[in-house]
Coordinates of C-alpha atoms in Angstrom, one line a residue:
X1 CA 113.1 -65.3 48.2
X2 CA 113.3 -65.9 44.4
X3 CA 109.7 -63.6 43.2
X4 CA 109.4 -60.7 43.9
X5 CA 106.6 -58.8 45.7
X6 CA 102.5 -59.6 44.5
X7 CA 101.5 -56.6 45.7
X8 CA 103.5 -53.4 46.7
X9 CA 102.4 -50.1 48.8
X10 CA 101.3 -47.1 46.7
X11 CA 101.1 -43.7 47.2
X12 CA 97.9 -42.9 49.1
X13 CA 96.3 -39.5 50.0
X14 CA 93.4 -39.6 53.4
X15 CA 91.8 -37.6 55.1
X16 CA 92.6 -37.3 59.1
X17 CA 90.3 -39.4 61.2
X18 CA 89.5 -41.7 58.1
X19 CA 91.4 -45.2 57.8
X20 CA 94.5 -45.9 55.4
X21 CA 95.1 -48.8 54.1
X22 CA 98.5 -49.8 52.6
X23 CA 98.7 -53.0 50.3
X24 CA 101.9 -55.7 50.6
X25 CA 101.6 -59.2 49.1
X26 CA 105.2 -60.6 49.9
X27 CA 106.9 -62.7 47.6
X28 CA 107.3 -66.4 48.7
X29 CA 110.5 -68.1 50.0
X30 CA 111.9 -71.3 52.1
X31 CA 111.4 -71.1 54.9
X32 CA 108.5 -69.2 54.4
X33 CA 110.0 -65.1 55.0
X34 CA 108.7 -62.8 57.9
X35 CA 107.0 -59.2 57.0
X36 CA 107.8 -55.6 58.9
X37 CA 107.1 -52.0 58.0
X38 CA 109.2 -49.6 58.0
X39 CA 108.0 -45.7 58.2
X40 CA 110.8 -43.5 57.5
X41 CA 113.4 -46.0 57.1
X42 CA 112.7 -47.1 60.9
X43 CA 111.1 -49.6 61.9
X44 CA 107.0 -49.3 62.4
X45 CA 105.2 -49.8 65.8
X46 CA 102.6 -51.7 65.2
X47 CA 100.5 -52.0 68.1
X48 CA 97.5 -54.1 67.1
X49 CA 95.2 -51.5 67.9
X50 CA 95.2 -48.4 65.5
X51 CA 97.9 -49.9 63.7
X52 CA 97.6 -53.2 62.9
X53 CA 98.5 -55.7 59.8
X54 CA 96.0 -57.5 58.0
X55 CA 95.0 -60.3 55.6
X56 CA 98.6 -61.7 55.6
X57 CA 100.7 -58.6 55.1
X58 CA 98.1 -55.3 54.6
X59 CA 98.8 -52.2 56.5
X60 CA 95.7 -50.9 58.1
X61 CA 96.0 -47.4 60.1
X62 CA 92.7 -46.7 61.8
X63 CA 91.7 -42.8 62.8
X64 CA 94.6 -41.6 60.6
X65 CA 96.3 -39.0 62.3
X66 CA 98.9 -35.8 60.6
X67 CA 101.6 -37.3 62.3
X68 CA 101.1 -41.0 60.1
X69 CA 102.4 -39.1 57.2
X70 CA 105.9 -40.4 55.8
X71 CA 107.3 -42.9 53.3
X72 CA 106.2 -46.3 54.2
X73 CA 108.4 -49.8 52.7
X74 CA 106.9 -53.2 53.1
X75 CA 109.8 -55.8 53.9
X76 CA 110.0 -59.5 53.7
X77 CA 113.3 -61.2 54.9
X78 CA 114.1 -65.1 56.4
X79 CA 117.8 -66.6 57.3
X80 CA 118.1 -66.7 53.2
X81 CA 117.6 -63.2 52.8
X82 CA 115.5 -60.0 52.8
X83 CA 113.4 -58.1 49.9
X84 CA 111.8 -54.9 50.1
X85 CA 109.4 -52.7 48.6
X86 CA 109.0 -49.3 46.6
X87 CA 108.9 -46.9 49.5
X88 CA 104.9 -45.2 49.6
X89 CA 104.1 -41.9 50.6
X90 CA 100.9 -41.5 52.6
X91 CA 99.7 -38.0 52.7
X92 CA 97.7 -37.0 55.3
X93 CA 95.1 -34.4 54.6
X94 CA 92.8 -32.7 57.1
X95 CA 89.0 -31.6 56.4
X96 CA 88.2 -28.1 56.7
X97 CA 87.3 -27.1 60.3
X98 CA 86.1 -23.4 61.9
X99 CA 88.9 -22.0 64.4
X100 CA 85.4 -19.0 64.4
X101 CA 82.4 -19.7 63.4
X102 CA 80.1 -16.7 62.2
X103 CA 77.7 -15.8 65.3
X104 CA 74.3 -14.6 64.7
X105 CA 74.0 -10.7 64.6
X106 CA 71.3 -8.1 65.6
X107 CA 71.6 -4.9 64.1
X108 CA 69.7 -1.2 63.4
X109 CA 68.5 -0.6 59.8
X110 CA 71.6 1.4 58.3
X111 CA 74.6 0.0 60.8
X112 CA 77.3 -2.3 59.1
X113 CA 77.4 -5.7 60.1
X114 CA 80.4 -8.0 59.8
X115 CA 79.9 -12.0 60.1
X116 CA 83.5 -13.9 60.8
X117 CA 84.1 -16.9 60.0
X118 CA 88.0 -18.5 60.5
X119 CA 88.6 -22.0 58.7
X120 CA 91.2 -24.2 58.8
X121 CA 92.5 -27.2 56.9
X122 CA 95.0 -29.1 55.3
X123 CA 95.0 -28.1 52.2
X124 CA 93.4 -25.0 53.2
X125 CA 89.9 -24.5 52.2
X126 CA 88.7 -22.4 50.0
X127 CA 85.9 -20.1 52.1
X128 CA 82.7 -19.2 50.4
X129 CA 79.8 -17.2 51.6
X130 CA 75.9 -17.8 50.3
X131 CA 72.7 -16.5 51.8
X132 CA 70.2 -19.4 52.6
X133 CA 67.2 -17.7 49.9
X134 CA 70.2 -17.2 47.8
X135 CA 69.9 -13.1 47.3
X136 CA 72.9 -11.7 48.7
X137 CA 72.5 -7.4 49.2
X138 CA 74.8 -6.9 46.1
X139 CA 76.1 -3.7 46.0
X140 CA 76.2 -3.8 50.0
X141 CA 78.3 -6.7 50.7
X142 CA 82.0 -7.7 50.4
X143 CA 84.4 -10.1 51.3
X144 CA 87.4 -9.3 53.7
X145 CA 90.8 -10.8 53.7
X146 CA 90.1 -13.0 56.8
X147 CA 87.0 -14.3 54.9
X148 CA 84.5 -12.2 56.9
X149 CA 81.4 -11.2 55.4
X150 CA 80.5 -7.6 55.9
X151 CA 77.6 -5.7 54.7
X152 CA 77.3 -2.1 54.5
X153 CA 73.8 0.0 55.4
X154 CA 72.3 -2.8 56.5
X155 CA 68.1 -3.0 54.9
X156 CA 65.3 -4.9 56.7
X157 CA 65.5 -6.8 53.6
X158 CA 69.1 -8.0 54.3
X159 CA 67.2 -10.3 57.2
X160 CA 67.9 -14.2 56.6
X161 CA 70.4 -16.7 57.5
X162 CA 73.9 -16.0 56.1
X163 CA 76.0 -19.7 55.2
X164 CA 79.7 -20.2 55.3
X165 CA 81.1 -22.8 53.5
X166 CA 84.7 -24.0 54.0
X167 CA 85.9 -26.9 51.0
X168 CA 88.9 -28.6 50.2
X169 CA 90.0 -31.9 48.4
X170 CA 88.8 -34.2 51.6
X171 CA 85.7 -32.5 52.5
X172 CA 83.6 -29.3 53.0
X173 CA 82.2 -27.8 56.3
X174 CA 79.2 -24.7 56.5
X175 CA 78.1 -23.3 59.5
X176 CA 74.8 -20.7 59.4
X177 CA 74.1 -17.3 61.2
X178 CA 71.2 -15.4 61.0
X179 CA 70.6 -11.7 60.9
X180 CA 68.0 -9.9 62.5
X181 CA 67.6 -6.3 61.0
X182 CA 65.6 -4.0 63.6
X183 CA 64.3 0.0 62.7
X184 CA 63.3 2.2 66.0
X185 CA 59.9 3.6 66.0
X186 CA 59.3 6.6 63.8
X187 CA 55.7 8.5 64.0
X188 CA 53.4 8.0 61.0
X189 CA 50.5 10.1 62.9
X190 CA 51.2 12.6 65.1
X191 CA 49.1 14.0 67.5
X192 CA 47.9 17.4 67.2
X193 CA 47.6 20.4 69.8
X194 CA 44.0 19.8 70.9
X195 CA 40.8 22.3 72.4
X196 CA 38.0 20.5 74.3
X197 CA 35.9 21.9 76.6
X198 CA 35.1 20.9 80.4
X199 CA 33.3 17.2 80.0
X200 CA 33.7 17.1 76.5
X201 CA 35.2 14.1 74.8
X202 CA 38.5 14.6 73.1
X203 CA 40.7 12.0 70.6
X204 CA 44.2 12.6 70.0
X205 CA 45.5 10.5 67.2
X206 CA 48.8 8.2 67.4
X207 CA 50.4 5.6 65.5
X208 CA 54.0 4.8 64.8
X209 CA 55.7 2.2 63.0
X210 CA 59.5 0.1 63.3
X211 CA 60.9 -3.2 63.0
X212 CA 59.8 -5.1 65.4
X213 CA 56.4 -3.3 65.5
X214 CA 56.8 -0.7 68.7
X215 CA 54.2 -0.5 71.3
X216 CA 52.7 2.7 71.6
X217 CA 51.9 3.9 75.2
X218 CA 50.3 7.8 76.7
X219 CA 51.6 9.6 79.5
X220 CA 51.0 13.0 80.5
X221 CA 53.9 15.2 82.0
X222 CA 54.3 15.4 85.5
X223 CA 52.6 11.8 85.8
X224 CA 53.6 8.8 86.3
X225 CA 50.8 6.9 85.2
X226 CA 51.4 4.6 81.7
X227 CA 48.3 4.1 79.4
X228 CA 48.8 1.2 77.1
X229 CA 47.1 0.0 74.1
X230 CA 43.7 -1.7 74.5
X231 CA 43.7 -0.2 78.0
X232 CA 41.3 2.3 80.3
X233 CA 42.9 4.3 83.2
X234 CA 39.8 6.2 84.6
X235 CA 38.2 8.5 81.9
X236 CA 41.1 7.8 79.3
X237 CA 41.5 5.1 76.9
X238 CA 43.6 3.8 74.7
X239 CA 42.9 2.0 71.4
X240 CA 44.7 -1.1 69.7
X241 CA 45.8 1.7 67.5
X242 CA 47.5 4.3 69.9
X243 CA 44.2 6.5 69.9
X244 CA 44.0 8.4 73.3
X245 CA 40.2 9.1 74.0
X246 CA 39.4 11.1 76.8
X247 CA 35.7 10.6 78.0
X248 CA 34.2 13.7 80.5
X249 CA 37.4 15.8 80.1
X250 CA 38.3 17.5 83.6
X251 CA 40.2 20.5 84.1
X252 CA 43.1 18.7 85.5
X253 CA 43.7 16.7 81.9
X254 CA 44.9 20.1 80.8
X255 CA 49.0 19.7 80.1
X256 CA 51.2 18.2 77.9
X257 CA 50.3 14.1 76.8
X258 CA 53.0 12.2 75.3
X259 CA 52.9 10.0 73.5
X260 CA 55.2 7.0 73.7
X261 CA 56.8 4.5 70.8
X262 CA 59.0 1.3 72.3
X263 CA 60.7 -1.7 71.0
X264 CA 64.1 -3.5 71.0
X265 CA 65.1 -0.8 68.5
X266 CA 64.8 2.7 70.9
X267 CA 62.2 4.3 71.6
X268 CA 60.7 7.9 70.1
X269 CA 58.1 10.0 71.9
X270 CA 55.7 13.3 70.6
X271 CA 53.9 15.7 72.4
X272 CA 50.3 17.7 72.4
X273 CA 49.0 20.3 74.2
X274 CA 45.7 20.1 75.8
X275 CA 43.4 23.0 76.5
X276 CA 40.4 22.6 78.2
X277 CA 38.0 25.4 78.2
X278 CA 34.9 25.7 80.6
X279 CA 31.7 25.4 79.2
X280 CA 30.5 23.5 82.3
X281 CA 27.3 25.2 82.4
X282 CA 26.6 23.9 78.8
X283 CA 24.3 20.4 78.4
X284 CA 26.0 17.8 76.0
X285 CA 24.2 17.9 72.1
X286 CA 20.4 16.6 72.7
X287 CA 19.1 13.7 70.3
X288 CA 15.7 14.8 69.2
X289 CA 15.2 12.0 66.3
X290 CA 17.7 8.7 67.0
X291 CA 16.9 5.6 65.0
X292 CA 14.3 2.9 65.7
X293 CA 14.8 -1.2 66.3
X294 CA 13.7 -2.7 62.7
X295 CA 13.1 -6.1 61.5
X296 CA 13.7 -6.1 57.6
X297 CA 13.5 -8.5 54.5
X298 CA 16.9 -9.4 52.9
X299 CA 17.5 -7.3 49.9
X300 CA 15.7 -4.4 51.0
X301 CA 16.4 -0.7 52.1
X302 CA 16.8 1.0 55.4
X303 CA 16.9 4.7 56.4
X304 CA 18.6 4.8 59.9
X305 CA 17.5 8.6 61.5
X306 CA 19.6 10.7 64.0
X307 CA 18.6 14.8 64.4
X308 CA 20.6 16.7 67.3
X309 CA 21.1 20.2 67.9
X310 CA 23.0 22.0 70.8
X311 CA 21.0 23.9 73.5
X312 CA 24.2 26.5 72.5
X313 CA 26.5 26.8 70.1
X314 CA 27.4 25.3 66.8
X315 CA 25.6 22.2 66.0
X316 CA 26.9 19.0 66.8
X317 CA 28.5 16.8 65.0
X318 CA 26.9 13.4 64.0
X319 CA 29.2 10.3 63.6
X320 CA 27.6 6.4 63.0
X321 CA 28.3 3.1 64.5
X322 CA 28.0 -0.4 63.8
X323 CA 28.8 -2.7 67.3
X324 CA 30.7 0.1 68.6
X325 CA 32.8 0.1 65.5
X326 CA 32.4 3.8 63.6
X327 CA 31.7 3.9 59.9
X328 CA 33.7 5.9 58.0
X329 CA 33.2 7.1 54.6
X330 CA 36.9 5.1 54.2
X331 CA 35.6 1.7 55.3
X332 CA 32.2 1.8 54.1
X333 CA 30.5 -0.2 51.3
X334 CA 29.2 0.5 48.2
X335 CA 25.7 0.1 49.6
X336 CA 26.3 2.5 52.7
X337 CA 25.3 6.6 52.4
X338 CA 26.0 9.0 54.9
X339 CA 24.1 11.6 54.3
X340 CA 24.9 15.3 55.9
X341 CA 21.6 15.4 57.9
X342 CA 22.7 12.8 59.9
X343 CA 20.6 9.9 58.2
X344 CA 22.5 6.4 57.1
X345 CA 20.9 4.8 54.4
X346 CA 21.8 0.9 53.3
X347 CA 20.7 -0.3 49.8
X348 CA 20.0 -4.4 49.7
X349 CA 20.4 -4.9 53.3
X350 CA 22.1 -8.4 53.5
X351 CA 22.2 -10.7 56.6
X352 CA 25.6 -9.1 57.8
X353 CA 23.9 -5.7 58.1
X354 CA 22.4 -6.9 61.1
X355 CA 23.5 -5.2 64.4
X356 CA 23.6 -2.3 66.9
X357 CA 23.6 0.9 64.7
X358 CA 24.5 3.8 67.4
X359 CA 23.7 7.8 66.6
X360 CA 26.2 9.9 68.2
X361 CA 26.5 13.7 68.2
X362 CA 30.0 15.4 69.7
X363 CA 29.8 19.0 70.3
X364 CA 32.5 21.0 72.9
X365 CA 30.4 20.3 75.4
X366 CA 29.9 16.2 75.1
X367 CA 28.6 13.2 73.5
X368 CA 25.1 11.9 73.5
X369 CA 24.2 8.8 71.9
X370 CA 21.0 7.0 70.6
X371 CA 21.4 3.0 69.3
X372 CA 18.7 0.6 68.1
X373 CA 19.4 -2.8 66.8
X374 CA 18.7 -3.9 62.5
X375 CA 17.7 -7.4 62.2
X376 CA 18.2 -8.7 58.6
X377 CA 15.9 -11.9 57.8
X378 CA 15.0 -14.1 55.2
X379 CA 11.6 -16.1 54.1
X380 CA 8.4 -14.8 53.3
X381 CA 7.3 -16.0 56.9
X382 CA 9.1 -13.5 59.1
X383 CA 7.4 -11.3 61.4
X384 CA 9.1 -7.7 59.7
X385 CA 8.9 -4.0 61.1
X386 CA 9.9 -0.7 59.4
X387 CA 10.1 2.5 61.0
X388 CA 8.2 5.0 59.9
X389 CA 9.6 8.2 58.1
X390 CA 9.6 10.9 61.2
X391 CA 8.3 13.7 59.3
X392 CA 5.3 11.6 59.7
X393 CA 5.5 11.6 63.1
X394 CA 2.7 14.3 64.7
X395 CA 5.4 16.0 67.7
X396 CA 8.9 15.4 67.4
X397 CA 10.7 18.3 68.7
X398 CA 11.2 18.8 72.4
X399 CA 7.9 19.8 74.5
X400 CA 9.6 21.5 77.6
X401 CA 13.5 22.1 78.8
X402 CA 13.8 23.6 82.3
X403 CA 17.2 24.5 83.9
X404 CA 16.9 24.8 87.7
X405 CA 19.3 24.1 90.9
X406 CA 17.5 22.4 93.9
X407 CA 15.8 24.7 95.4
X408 CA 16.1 27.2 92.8
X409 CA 14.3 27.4 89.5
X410 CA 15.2 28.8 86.2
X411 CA 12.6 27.8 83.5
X412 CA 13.2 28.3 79.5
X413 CA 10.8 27.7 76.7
X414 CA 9.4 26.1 74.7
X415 CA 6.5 25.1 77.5
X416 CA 6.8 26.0 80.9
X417 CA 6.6 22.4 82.8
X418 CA 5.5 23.4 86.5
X419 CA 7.6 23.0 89.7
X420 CA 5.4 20.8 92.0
X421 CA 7.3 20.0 94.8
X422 CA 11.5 20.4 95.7
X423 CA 13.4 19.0 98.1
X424 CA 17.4 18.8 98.4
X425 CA 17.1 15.4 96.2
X426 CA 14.4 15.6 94.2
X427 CA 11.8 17.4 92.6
X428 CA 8.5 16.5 91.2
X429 CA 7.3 17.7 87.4
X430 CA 4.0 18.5 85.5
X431 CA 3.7 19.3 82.0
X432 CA 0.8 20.2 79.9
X433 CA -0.7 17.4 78.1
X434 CA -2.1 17.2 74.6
X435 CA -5.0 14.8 74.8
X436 CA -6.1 15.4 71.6
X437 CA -3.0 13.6 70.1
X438 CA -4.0 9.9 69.9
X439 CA -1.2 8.8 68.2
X440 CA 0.9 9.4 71.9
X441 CA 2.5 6.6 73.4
X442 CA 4.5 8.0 76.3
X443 CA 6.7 10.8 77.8
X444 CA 10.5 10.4 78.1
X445 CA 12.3 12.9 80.8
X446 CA 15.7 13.2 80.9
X447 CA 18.1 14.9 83.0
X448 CA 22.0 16.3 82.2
X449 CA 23.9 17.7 85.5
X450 CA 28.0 19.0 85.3
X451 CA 28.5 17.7 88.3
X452 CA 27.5 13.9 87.3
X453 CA 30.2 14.0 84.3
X454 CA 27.9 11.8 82.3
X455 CA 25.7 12.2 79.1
X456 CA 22.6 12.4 79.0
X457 CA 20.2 10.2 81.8
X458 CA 16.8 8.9 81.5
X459 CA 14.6 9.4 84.1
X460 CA 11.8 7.9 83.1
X461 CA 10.6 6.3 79.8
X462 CA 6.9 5.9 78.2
X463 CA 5.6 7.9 80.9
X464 CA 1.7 7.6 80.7
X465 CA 0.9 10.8 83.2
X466 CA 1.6 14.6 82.5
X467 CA 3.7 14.4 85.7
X468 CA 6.6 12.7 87.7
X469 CA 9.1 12.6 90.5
X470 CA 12.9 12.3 90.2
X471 CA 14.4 11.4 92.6
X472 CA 18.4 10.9 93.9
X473 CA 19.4 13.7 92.5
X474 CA 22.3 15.7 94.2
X475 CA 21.9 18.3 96.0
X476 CA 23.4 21.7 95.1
X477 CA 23.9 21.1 91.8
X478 CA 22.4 22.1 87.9
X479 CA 20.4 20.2 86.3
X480 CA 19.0 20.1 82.9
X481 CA 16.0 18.5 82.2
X482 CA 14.4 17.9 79.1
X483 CA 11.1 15.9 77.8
X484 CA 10.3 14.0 74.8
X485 CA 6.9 12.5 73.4

């Protein structure tokens, strides 16, 4: 064993779970010499397996574990002698690891949230927090001893995924958590203490906002019935926006309604008090002059009409609708005018005008309603039709109203129709007629009853005669009727 070692062990630094790999080229002899490790100064098991030698002499240590550390010596010896090595130290270093990882959190807008996050390592790691969008709340947030990130008054801003990152000299580890920032419901509307009178039609107003958005519900005290959004119970419905519309008010709506805010966050709830009054012996408003069906060219003009007036009290009010949809002076277009007699005039009608317009007039006592369709069209070929202008029109106010209970009769002006024949469920009508108007298509009776908690009915429609018979009406009740030409 004259030469001395070709290759000797160095110092070597890995990473637990990686493989080390210790270099020995021993020096030649006669007879040739025998090479063994040493760890420690004592001799190394080397089991084939994990440990093992290789390529004549290498040390090769698979899945290094903490407990490989040491000083490792490469010797060579036969019956002439020995030689050894420069002792090696390998140094066993372990990769960050979480003994807690950060946990995703759900929290109220204004609470203080604290993510944890414990790491571990050899050396031990250096622990840094980042937010996946990268805009950490400063101002709001700080870093405990232990590492944890905490933020104070937490914002629904604050909502992301929060990173933890764990680094030493062998490696770096992260693990994510998210937040989830909820606010309960607060009330941007409110409803207000409301009047309506027996029959009527009454809204009460309702929205409310929180994060996640809250469902808003009705009840009414003393109930246990739930009205939800985009929902009917009965007479009362509730609107995709919280809007409570009560359709034929009755005298046993009368109370407290709540109204009801719900989400993950809490829940809030507001109150209004209902008053219904009695005007049960009062008609809903009548529609003397609603709007016609009209066919017009693109680009032109329309005048939609709609006259009411209350057999009592103050005169209705008049509201528009497009496909059951109201127009509002807040959502219409430049082109739309509502004018305060009721009329709605569009400038350069355009295909998308075309629908169901519907004239409604609410009073105390009800709702009536009068719809006719606009059909927009284009080309000089087709078939048009325009109203024309009702103060044209030879009769349009009312040519009789009679107020009677079967069997009884009370008549008012303007024209006293006659009572031909009454029966417990019907009663037959006559009216004068104007022959001399030859611009008369028809007569249109209608009929309004308390008792029937409904608008306005037809009875008949383009009647040809001065006289008719109604029939299926209930017995011992009011009725209202009232004729149109």
């Amino acid at each position: 064993l004259r030469e001395e070692f070709k290759t000797v062990p160095t110092d070597t630094k890995v990473a637990a779970g990686e493989t080390a790999l210790l270099l020995c080229g021993p020096p030649r002899g006669y007879p040739e010499p025998t090479l063994v490790w040493k760890k420690d100064g004592m001799p190394l098991d080397i089991d084939g397996r994990r440990i093992r030698t290789v390529d004549g002499g290498n040390l090769m240590i698979v899945d290094v574990r903490q407990h490989d550390e040491g000083k490792y010596q490469c010797i060579a010896h036969n019956v002439v002698g020995s030689r050894e090595s420069p002792e090696a130290t390998l140094r066993v270093y372990v990769k960050p690891f979480f003994n807690k990882e950060p946990q995703d959190v759900e929290a109220l807008a204004g609470q203080r949230v604290t993510f944890k996050c414990l790491a571990d390592g050899d050396p031990p790691p250096n622990v840094v927090w980042r937010r996946d969008d990268g805009k950490m709340p400063l101002g709001r947030v700080s870093i405990q001893e232990d590492k944890s990130l905490q933020i104070e008054n937490v914002q629904l801003g604050d909502e992301g995924l929060y990173i933890c990152n764990a680094e030493n000299i062998v490696g770096s580890f992260e693990a994510k958590a998210s937040l989830v920032v909820n606010s309960p419901p607060t009330f941007v509307e409110r409803p207000k203490d409301q009047k309506a009178s027996l029959n009527g039609v009454v809204e009460l107003h309702c929205s409310a906002t929180g994060h996640p958005k809250p469902s808003v519900f009705w009840s009414k005290e003393g109930s246990q019935i739930l009205m939800f959004s985009d929902n009917s119970n009965g007479h009362m419905h509730v609107n995709a926006h919280g809007t409570l519309r009560i359709q034929g008010v009755q005298r046993e709506d009368a109370g407290f309604l709540v109204c009801n805010a719900l989400s993950v966050a809490g829940s809030n709830s507001v109150r209004a008090f209902l008053q219904v009054t009695s005007v049960a012996d009062l008609p809903p408003p009548i529609i003397q002059i609603g709007p016609a069906n009209q066919t017009l060219p693109l680009h032109s003009d329309v005048t939609l009409h709609c006259k009411a007036s209350n057999p009592e009290g103050e005169p209705p009010s008049i509201r528009w609708l497009r496909d059951g949809n109201q127009l509002t002076h807040n959502n219409l277009p430049k082109r739309y005018t509502l004018n305060p007699d009721g009329t709605l005039v569009i400038d350069d009608l355009r295909m998308e005008d075309s629908g169901l317009y519907t004239c409604s007039a609410t009073s105390e006592s009800g709702e009536s309603a009068w719809s006719a369709s606009l059909n927009v069209v284009e080309g000089a070929n087709a078939p048009l039709h325009r109203s024309p202008d009702p103060s044209t029109f030879p009769l349009v106010s009312l040519f009789f109203s009679a107020y009677f209970t079967i069997i009884t009769v009370h008549v008012q002006a303007p024209s006293t129709p006659t009572i031909l024949n009454a029966t417990e469920s019907s009663m037959s009508l006559s009216w004068e007629a104007d022959e001399s108007d030859s611009t008369l298509v028809g007569y249109t009776v209608e009929y309004w009853s308390p008792d029937l908690q409904t608008g306005w009915v037809i009875a008949a429609h383009r009647v040809q005669t001065p006289f008719m018979l109604v029939k299926e009406l209930k017995p011992d009740s009011s009725y209202v009727f009232i004729g149109k030409c």
